[in-house]
């Protein structure tokens, strides 16, 4: 009997000939949740399990690796986060990732992003990260935007650490100045 990869669920054929697929995951409160689906054929059951994982926000470990580009990880994270947030929040995340992360650090492998990488990106954004209203507000984004992007970065890496794609969250170690009077130096 062929063993399935870790994190992909359980697939068995029942006595009545039906195929049963089960996925297990933990919610935010770490409570174990088990979801099941049934189908007449193995292929149909695997397809339903994939839909079930998407619906529940469970990332298939086979789809990711530590050396995948950051923008690919973000797209994977977004796809699964869609099940857990409202439509407007999802759209905001997608827009922020496309505007601020993809062009700057999108091609860097996930495991090569460091505290220094994030610090340079935040400093660059603070100096010349604005894409609209440059005449009225200047070239750099506000410190509030930097804080919002930093929270998003922490969430993106938190999921990568949780499923074992990377071992540490560099965004957790990065500090952002609390107010505008602070020196614009990020990530000690």
PDB file of C-alpha atoms in Angstrom:
ATOM      1  CA  UNK A   1       0.000   0.000   0.000  1.00  0.00           C
ATOM      2  CA  UNK A   2       1.356   3.414  -1.002  1.00  0.00           C
ATOM      3  CA  UNK A   3       1.732   5.920   1.809  1.00  0.00           C
ATOM      4  CA  UNK A   4       0.396   9.439   1.194  1.00  0.00           C
ATOM      5  CA  UNK A   5       2.550  12.496   1.865  1.00  0.00           C
ATOM      6  CA  UNK A   6       2.240  14.121   5.277  1.00  0.00           C
ATOM      7  CA  UNK A   7      -0.434  16.807   5.442  1.00  0.00           C
ATOM      8  CA  UNK A   8      -2.442  15.602   2.454  1.00  0.00           C
ATOM      9  CA  UNK A   9      -5.176  13.754   4.338  1.00  0.00           C
ATOM     10  CA  UNK A  10      -6.368  10.164   4.464  1.00  0.00           C
ATOM     11  CA  UNK A  11      -7.956   8.401   1.529  1.00  0.00           C
ATOM     12  CA  UNK A  12      -9.621   4.996   1.994  1.00  0.00           C
ATOM     13  CA  UNK A  13     -12.080   2.791   0.197  1.00  0.00           C
ATOM     14  CA  UNK A  14     -15.031   1.778   2.333  1.00  0.00           C
ATOM     15  CA  UNK A  15     -16.702  -1.648   2.384  1.00  0.00           C
ATOM     16  CA  UNK A  16     -19.548  -0.351   0.205  1.00  0.00           C
ATOM     17  CA  UNK A  17     -17.070   0.669  -2.544  1.00  0.00           C
ATOM     18  CA  UNK A  18     -17.277   4.410  -1.852  1.00  0.00           C
ATOM     19  CA  UNK A  19     -14.071   6.385  -1.360  1.00  0.00           C
ATOM     20  CA  UNK A  20     -13.720   8.478   1.781  1.00  0.00           C
ATOM     21  CA  UNK A  21     -11.301  11.347   2.146  1.00  0.00           C
ATOM     22  CA  UNK A  22     -10.485  13.004   5.477  1.00  0.00           C
ATOM     23  CA  UNK A  23      -8.427  16.030   6.338  1.00  0.00           C
ATOM     24  CA  UNK A  24      -7.388  17.046   9.824  1.00  0.00           C
ATOM     25  CA  UNK A  25      -6.268  20.496  10.868  1.00  0.00           C
ATOM     26  CA  UNK A  26      -6.214  22.710  13.917  1.00  0.00           C
ATOM     27  CA  UNK A  27      -8.149  25.958  14.164  1.00  0.00           C
ATOM     28  CA  UNK A  28      -6.792  29.159  15.737  1.00  0.00           C
ATOM     29  CA  UNK A  29      -7.644  27.807  19.206  1.00  0.00           C
ATOM     30  CA  UNK A  30      -5.638  24.635  18.374  1.00  0.00           C
ATOM     31  CA  UNK A  31      -8.806  22.523  18.416  1.00  0.00           C
ATOM     32  CA  UNK A  32      -8.550  19.491  16.103  1.00  0.00           C
ATOM     33  CA  UNK A  33     -11.054  19.655  13.242  1.00  0.00           C
ATOM     34  CA  UNK A  34     -11.763  16.642  11.005  1.00  0.00           C
ATOM     35  CA  UNK A  35     -13.602  17.073   7.687  1.00  0.00           C
ATOM     36  CA  UNK A  36     -14.648  14.234   5.404  1.00  0.00           C
ATOM     37  CA  UNK A  37     -15.818  13.895   1.819  1.00  0.00           C
ATOM     38  CA  UNK A  38     -17.115  10.929  -0.188  1.00  0.00           C
ATOM     39  CA  UNK A  39     -17.020   9.995  -3.866  1.00  0.00           C
ATOM     40  CA  UNK A  40     -17.567   6.923  -6.047  1.00  0.00           C
ATOM     41  CA  UNK A  41     -14.017   6.990  -7.477  1.00  0.00           C
ATOM     42  CA  UNK A  42     -10.590   7.643  -6.001  1.00  0.00           C
ATOM     43  CA  UNK A  43      -9.865  10.486  -8.441  1.00  0.00           C
ATOM     44  CA  UNK A  44     -13.122  12.269  -7.619  1.00  0.00           C
ATOM     45  CA  UNK A  45     -12.448  11.887  -3.913  1.00  0.00           C
ATOM     46  CA  UNK A  46      -8.945  13.375  -4.280  1.00  0.00           C
ATOM     47  CA  UNK A  47     -10.434  16.329  -6.183  1.00  0.00           C
ATOM     48  CA  UNK A  48     -13.031  16.865  -3.437  1.00  0.00           C
ATOM     49  CA  UNK A  49     -10.291  16.665  -0.785  1.00  0.00           C
ATOM     50  CA  UNK A  50      -8.371  19.387  -2.598  1.00  0.00           C
ATOM     51  CA  UNK A  51     -11.505  21.584  -2.624  1.00  0.00           C
ATOM     52  CA  UNK A  52     -12.041  20.805   1.057  1.00  0.00           C
ATOM     53  CA  UNK A  53      -8.456  21.870   1.908  1.00  0.00           C
ATOM     54  CA  UNK A  54      -8.991  25.133   0.003  1.00  0.00           C
ATOM     55  CA  UNK A  55     -12.312  25.710   1.731  1.00  0.00           C
ATOM     56  CA  UNK A  56     -10.815  25.132   5.180  1.00  0.00           C
ATOM     57  CA  UNK A  57      -7.646  27.098   4.519  1.00  0.00           C
ATOM     58  CA  UNK A  58      -5.290  24.126   4.851  1.00  0.00           C
ATOM     59  CA  UNK A  59      -2.073  24.416   2.835  1.00  0.00           C
ATOM     60  CA  UNK A  60      -0.914  21.269   1.060  1.00  0.00           C
ATOM     61  CA  UNK A  61       2.728  20.824   2.116  1.00  0.00           C
ATOM     62  CA  UNK A  62       3.584  19.242  -1.264  1.00  0.00           C
ATOM     63  CA  UNK A  63       2.922  22.586  -2.992  1.00  0.00           C
ATOM     64  CA  UNK A  64       5.668  24.487  -1.169  1.00  0.00           C
ATOM     65  CA  UNK A  65       9.380  24.395  -0.455  1.00  0.00           C
ATOM     66  CA  UNK A  66      11.779  26.577   1.470  1.00  0.00           C
ATOM     67  CA  UNK A  67      13.497  27.774  -1.704  1.00  0.00           C
ATOM     68  CA  UNK A  68      10.340  28.807  -3.563  1.00  0.00           C
ATOM     69  CA  UNK A  69      10.233  32.513  -4.518  1.00  0.00           C
ATOM     70  CA  UNK A  70       8.548  34.726  -1.938  1.00  0.00           C
ATOM     71  CA  UNK A  71       5.895  35.894  -4.429  1.00  0.00           C
ATOM     72  CA  UNK A  72       4.865  32.262  -5.099  1.00  0.00           C
ATOM     73  CA  UNK A  73       4.548  31.617  -1.363  1.00  0.00           C
ATOM     74  CA  UNK A  74       2.441  34.797  -1.035  1.00  0.00           C
ATOM     75  CA  UNK A  75       0.083  33.613  -3.785  1.00  0.00           C
ATOM     76  CA  UNK A  76      -0.252  30.220  -2.106  1.00  0.00           C
ATOM     77  CA  UNK A  77      -0.819  31.890   1.269  1.00  0.00           C
ATOM     78  CA  UNK A  78      -3.439  34.204  -0.262  1.00  0.00           C
ATOM     79  CA  UNK A  79      -5.269  31.304  -1.898  1.00  0.00           C
ATOM     80  CA  UNK A  80      -5.683  29.549   1.425  1.00  0.00           C
ATOM     81  CA  UNK A  81      -6.244  32.720   3.467  1.00  0.00           C
ATOM     82  CA  UNK A  82      -9.246  33.464   1.268  1.00  0.00           C
ATOM     83  CA  UNK A  83     -11.253  30.936   3.296  1.00  0.00           C
ATOM     84  CA  UNK A  84     -10.504  32.726   6.576  1.00  0.00           C
ATOM     85  CA  UNK A  85     -11.064  36.421   5.805  1.00  0.00           C
ATOM     86  CA  UNK A  86     -13.713  38.634   4.264  1.00  0.00           C
ATOM     87  CA  UNK A  87     -13.635  39.496   0.570  1.00  0.00           C
ATOM     88  CA  UNK A  88     -12.493  43.070   1.223  1.00  0.00           C
ATOM     89  CA  UNK A  89      -9.672  41.921   3.523  1.00  0.00           C
ATOM     90  CA  UNK A  90      -8.573  39.387   0.932  1.00  0.00           C
ATOM     91  CA  UNK A  91      -8.538  42.073  -1.771  1.00  0.00           C
ATOM     92  CA  UNK A  92      -6.543  44.400   0.489  1.00  0.00           C
ATOM     93  CA  UNK A  93      -3.961  41.672   1.179  1.00  0.00           C
ATOM     94  CA  UNK A  94      -3.675  40.878  -2.537  1.00  0.00           C
ATOM     95  CA  UNK A  95      -3.263  44.562  -3.445  1.00  0.00           C
ATOM     96  CA  UNK A  96      -0.633  45.176  -0.746  1.00  0.00           C
ATOM     97  CA  UNK A  97       1.370  42.112  -1.758  1.00  0.00           C
ATOM     98  CA  UNK A  98       1.280  43.113  -5.428  1.00  0.00           C
ATOM     99  CA  UNK A  99       2.118  46.791  -4.781  1.00  0.00           C
ATOM    100  CA  UNK A 100       4.772  46.510  -2.103  1.00  0.00           C
ATOM    101  CA  UNK A 101       6.221  42.987  -1.833  1.00  0.00           C
ATOM    102  CA  UNK A 102       6.278  41.391  -5.299  1.00  0.00           C
ATOM    103  CA  UNK A 103       8.504  43.993  -6.979  1.00  0.00           C
ATOM    104  CA  UNK A 104      10.907  44.391  -4.078  1.00  0.00           C
ATOM    105  CA  UNK A 105      11.442  40.922  -2.593  1.00  0.00           C
ATOM    106  CA  UNK A 106       9.191  38.675  -4.712  1.00  0.00           C
ATOM    107  CA  UNK A 107      12.020  36.837  -6.477  1.00  0.00           C
ATOM    108  CA  UNK A 108      14.033  36.101  -3.314  1.00  0.00           C
ATOM    109  CA  UNK A 109      13.691  32.488  -2.082  1.00  0.00           C
ATOM    110  CA  UNK A 110      11.570  32.239   1.054  1.00  0.00           C
ATOM    111  CA  UNK A 111      14.389  30.844   3.206  1.00  0.00           C
ATOM    112  CA  UNK A 112      16.784  33.651   2.185  1.00  0.00           C
ATOM    113  CA  UNK A 113      14.617  36.503   3.460  1.00  0.00           C
ATOM    114  CA  UNK A 114      16.251  37.884   6.595  1.00  0.00           C
ATOM    115  CA  UNK A 115      15.648  40.637   9.105  1.00  0.00           C
ATOM    116  CA  UNK A 116      18.063  42.780   7.079  1.00  0.00           C
ATOM    117  CA  UNK A 117      16.143  42.114   3.844  1.00  0.00           C
ATOM    118  CA  UNK A 118      12.938  43.303   5.467  1.00  0.00           C
ATOM    119  CA  UNK A 119      14.664  46.311   7.026  1.00  0.00           C
ATOM    120  CA  UNK A 120      16.026  47.410   3.647  1.00  0.00           C
ATOM    121  CA  UNK A 121      12.609  46.961   2.052  1.00  0.00           C
ATOM    122  CA  UNK A 122      10.845  48.997   4.771  1.00  0.00           C
ATOM    123  CA  UNK A 123      13.482  51.760   4.557  1.00  0.00           C
ATOM    124  CA  UNK A 124      13.135  51.838   0.778  1.00  0.00           C
ATOM    125  CA  UNK A 125       9.350  52.048   1.050  1.00  0.00           C
ATOM    126  CA  UNK A 126       9.630  54.856   3.595  1.00  0.00           C
ATOM    127  CA  UNK A 127      11.872  56.841   1.233  1.00  0.00           C
ATOM    128  CA  UNK A 128      10.245  56.163  -2.147  1.00  0.00           C
ATOM    129  CA  UNK A 129       7.491  53.551  -1.970  1.00  0.00           C
ATOM    130  CA  UNK A 130       4.448  55.656  -2.853  1.00  0.00           C
ATOM    131  CA  UNK A 131       2.828  54.929  -6.224  1.00  0.00           C
ATOM    132  CA  UNK A 132       0.010  57.524  -6.195  1.00  0.00           C
ATOM    133  CA  UNK A 133      -0.470  61.062  -4.801  1.00  0.00           C
ATOM    134  CA  UNK A 134       3.277  61.680  -4.883  1.00  0.00           C
ATOM    135  CA  UNK A 135       2.869  65.445  -5.440  1.00  0.00           C
ATOM    136  CA  UNK A 136       0.667  65.956  -2.355  1.00  0.00           C
ATOM    137  CA  UNK A 137       2.154  63.464   0.076  1.00  0.00           C
ATOM    138  CA  UNK A 138       5.745  62.901  -1.023  1.00  0.00           C
ATOM    139  CA  UNK A 139       7.543  59.870  -2.389  1.00  0.00           C
ATOM    140  CA  UNK A 140       7.602  57.682   0.728  1.00  0.00           C
ATOM    141  CA  UNK A 141       4.748  55.747   2.317  1.00  0.00           C
ATOM    142  CA  UNK A 142       3.577  56.645   5.805  1.00  0.00           C
ATOM    143  CA  UNK A 143       4.782  54.935   8.944  1.00  0.00           C
ATOM    144  CA  UNK A 144       1.222  53.655   9.406  1.00  0.00           C
ATOM    145  CA  UNK A 145       1.446  51.868   6.056  1.00  0.00           C
ATOM    146  CA  UNK A 146       4.794  50.372   7.085  1.00  0.00           C
ATOM    147  CA  UNK A 147       3.171  49.041  10.282  1.00  0.00           C
ATOM    148  CA  UNK A 148       0.293  47.542   8.265  1.00  0.00           C
ATOM    149  CA  UNK A 149       2.699  45.883   5.819  1.00  0.00           C
ATOM    150  CA  UNK A 150       4.786  44.579   8.705  1.00  0.00           C
ATOM    151  CA  UNK A 151       1.725  42.927  10.296  1.00  0.00           C
ATOM    152  CA  UNK A 152       0.930  41.321   6.939  1.00  0.00           C
ATOM    153  CA  UNK A 153       4.536  40.104   6.595  1.00  0.00           C
ATOM    154  CA  UNK A 154       4.381  38.565  10.090  1.00  0.00           C
ATOM    155  CA  UNK A 155       1.178  36.687   9.173  1.00  0.00           C
ATOM    156  CA  UNK A 156       2.666  35.416   5.904  1.00  0.00           C
ATOM    157  CA  UNK A 157       5.753  34.053   7.648  1.00  0.00           C
ATOM    158  CA  UNK A 158       3.767  32.750  10.625  1.00  0.00           C
ATOM    159  CA  UNK A 159       1.950  30.329   8.314  1.00  0.00           C
ATOM    160  CA  UNK A 160       5.230  29.299   6.651  1.00  0.00           C
ATOM    161  CA  UNK A 161       6.711  28.477  10.064  1.00  0.00           C
ATOM    162  CA  UNK A 162       3.530  26.697  11.220  1.00  0.00           C
ATOM    163  CA  UNK A 163       3.562  24.201   8.357  1.00  0.00           C
ATOM    164  CA  UNK A 164       7.340  23.784   8.453  1.00  0.00           C
ATOM    165  CA  UNK A 165       8.373  25.501   5.213  1.00  0.00           C
ATOM    166  CA  UNK A 166      10.840  27.737   7.086  1.00  0.00           C
ATOM    167  CA  UNK A 167      12.199  27.475  10.617  1.00  0.00           C
ATOM    168  CA  UNK A 168      11.902  31.081  11.770  1.00  0.00           C
ATOM    169  CA  UNK A 169       9.869  34.215  11.189  1.00  0.00           C
ATOM    170  CA  UNK A 170      12.236  37.090  10.297  1.00  0.00           C
ATOM    171  CA  UNK A 171       9.394  39.611  10.560  1.00  0.00           C
ATOM    172  CA  UNK A 172       9.026  38.773  14.258  1.00  0.00           C
ATOM    173  CA  UNK A 173      12.582  39.899  14.943  1.00  0.00           C
ATOM    174  CA  UNK A 174      12.216  43.143  12.986  1.00  0.00           C
ATOM    175  CA  UNK A 175      11.212  46.277  14.915  1.00  0.00           C
ATOM    176  CA  UNK A 176       9.470  49.306  13.457  1.00  0.00           C
ATOM    177  CA  UNK A 177       9.681  52.806  15.006  1.00  0.00           C
ATOM    178  CA  UNK A 178       6.516  53.698  16.917  1.00  0.00           C
ATOM    179  CA  UNK A 179       6.141  57.307  15.813  1.00  0.00           C
ATOM    180  CA  UNK A 180       7.306  59.678  13.121  1.00  0.00           C
ATOM    181  CA  UNK A 181       9.801  61.428  15.385  1.00  0.00           C
ATOM    182  CA  UNK A 182      11.828  58.208  15.587  1.00  0.00           C
ATOM    183  CA  UNK A 183      14.756  57.741  13.272  1.00  0.00           C
ATOM    184  CA  UNK A 184      13.760  55.941  10.089  1.00  0.00           C
ATOM    185  CA  UNK A 185      15.963  52.943  10.744  1.00  0.00           C
ATOM    186  CA  UNK A 186      14.328  49.551  10.732  1.00  0.00           C
ATOM    187  CA  UNK A 187      15.246  46.134  12.056  1.00  0.00           C
ATOM    188  CA  UNK A 188      18.092  46.663  14.474  1.00  0.00           C
TER     189      UNK A 188
END
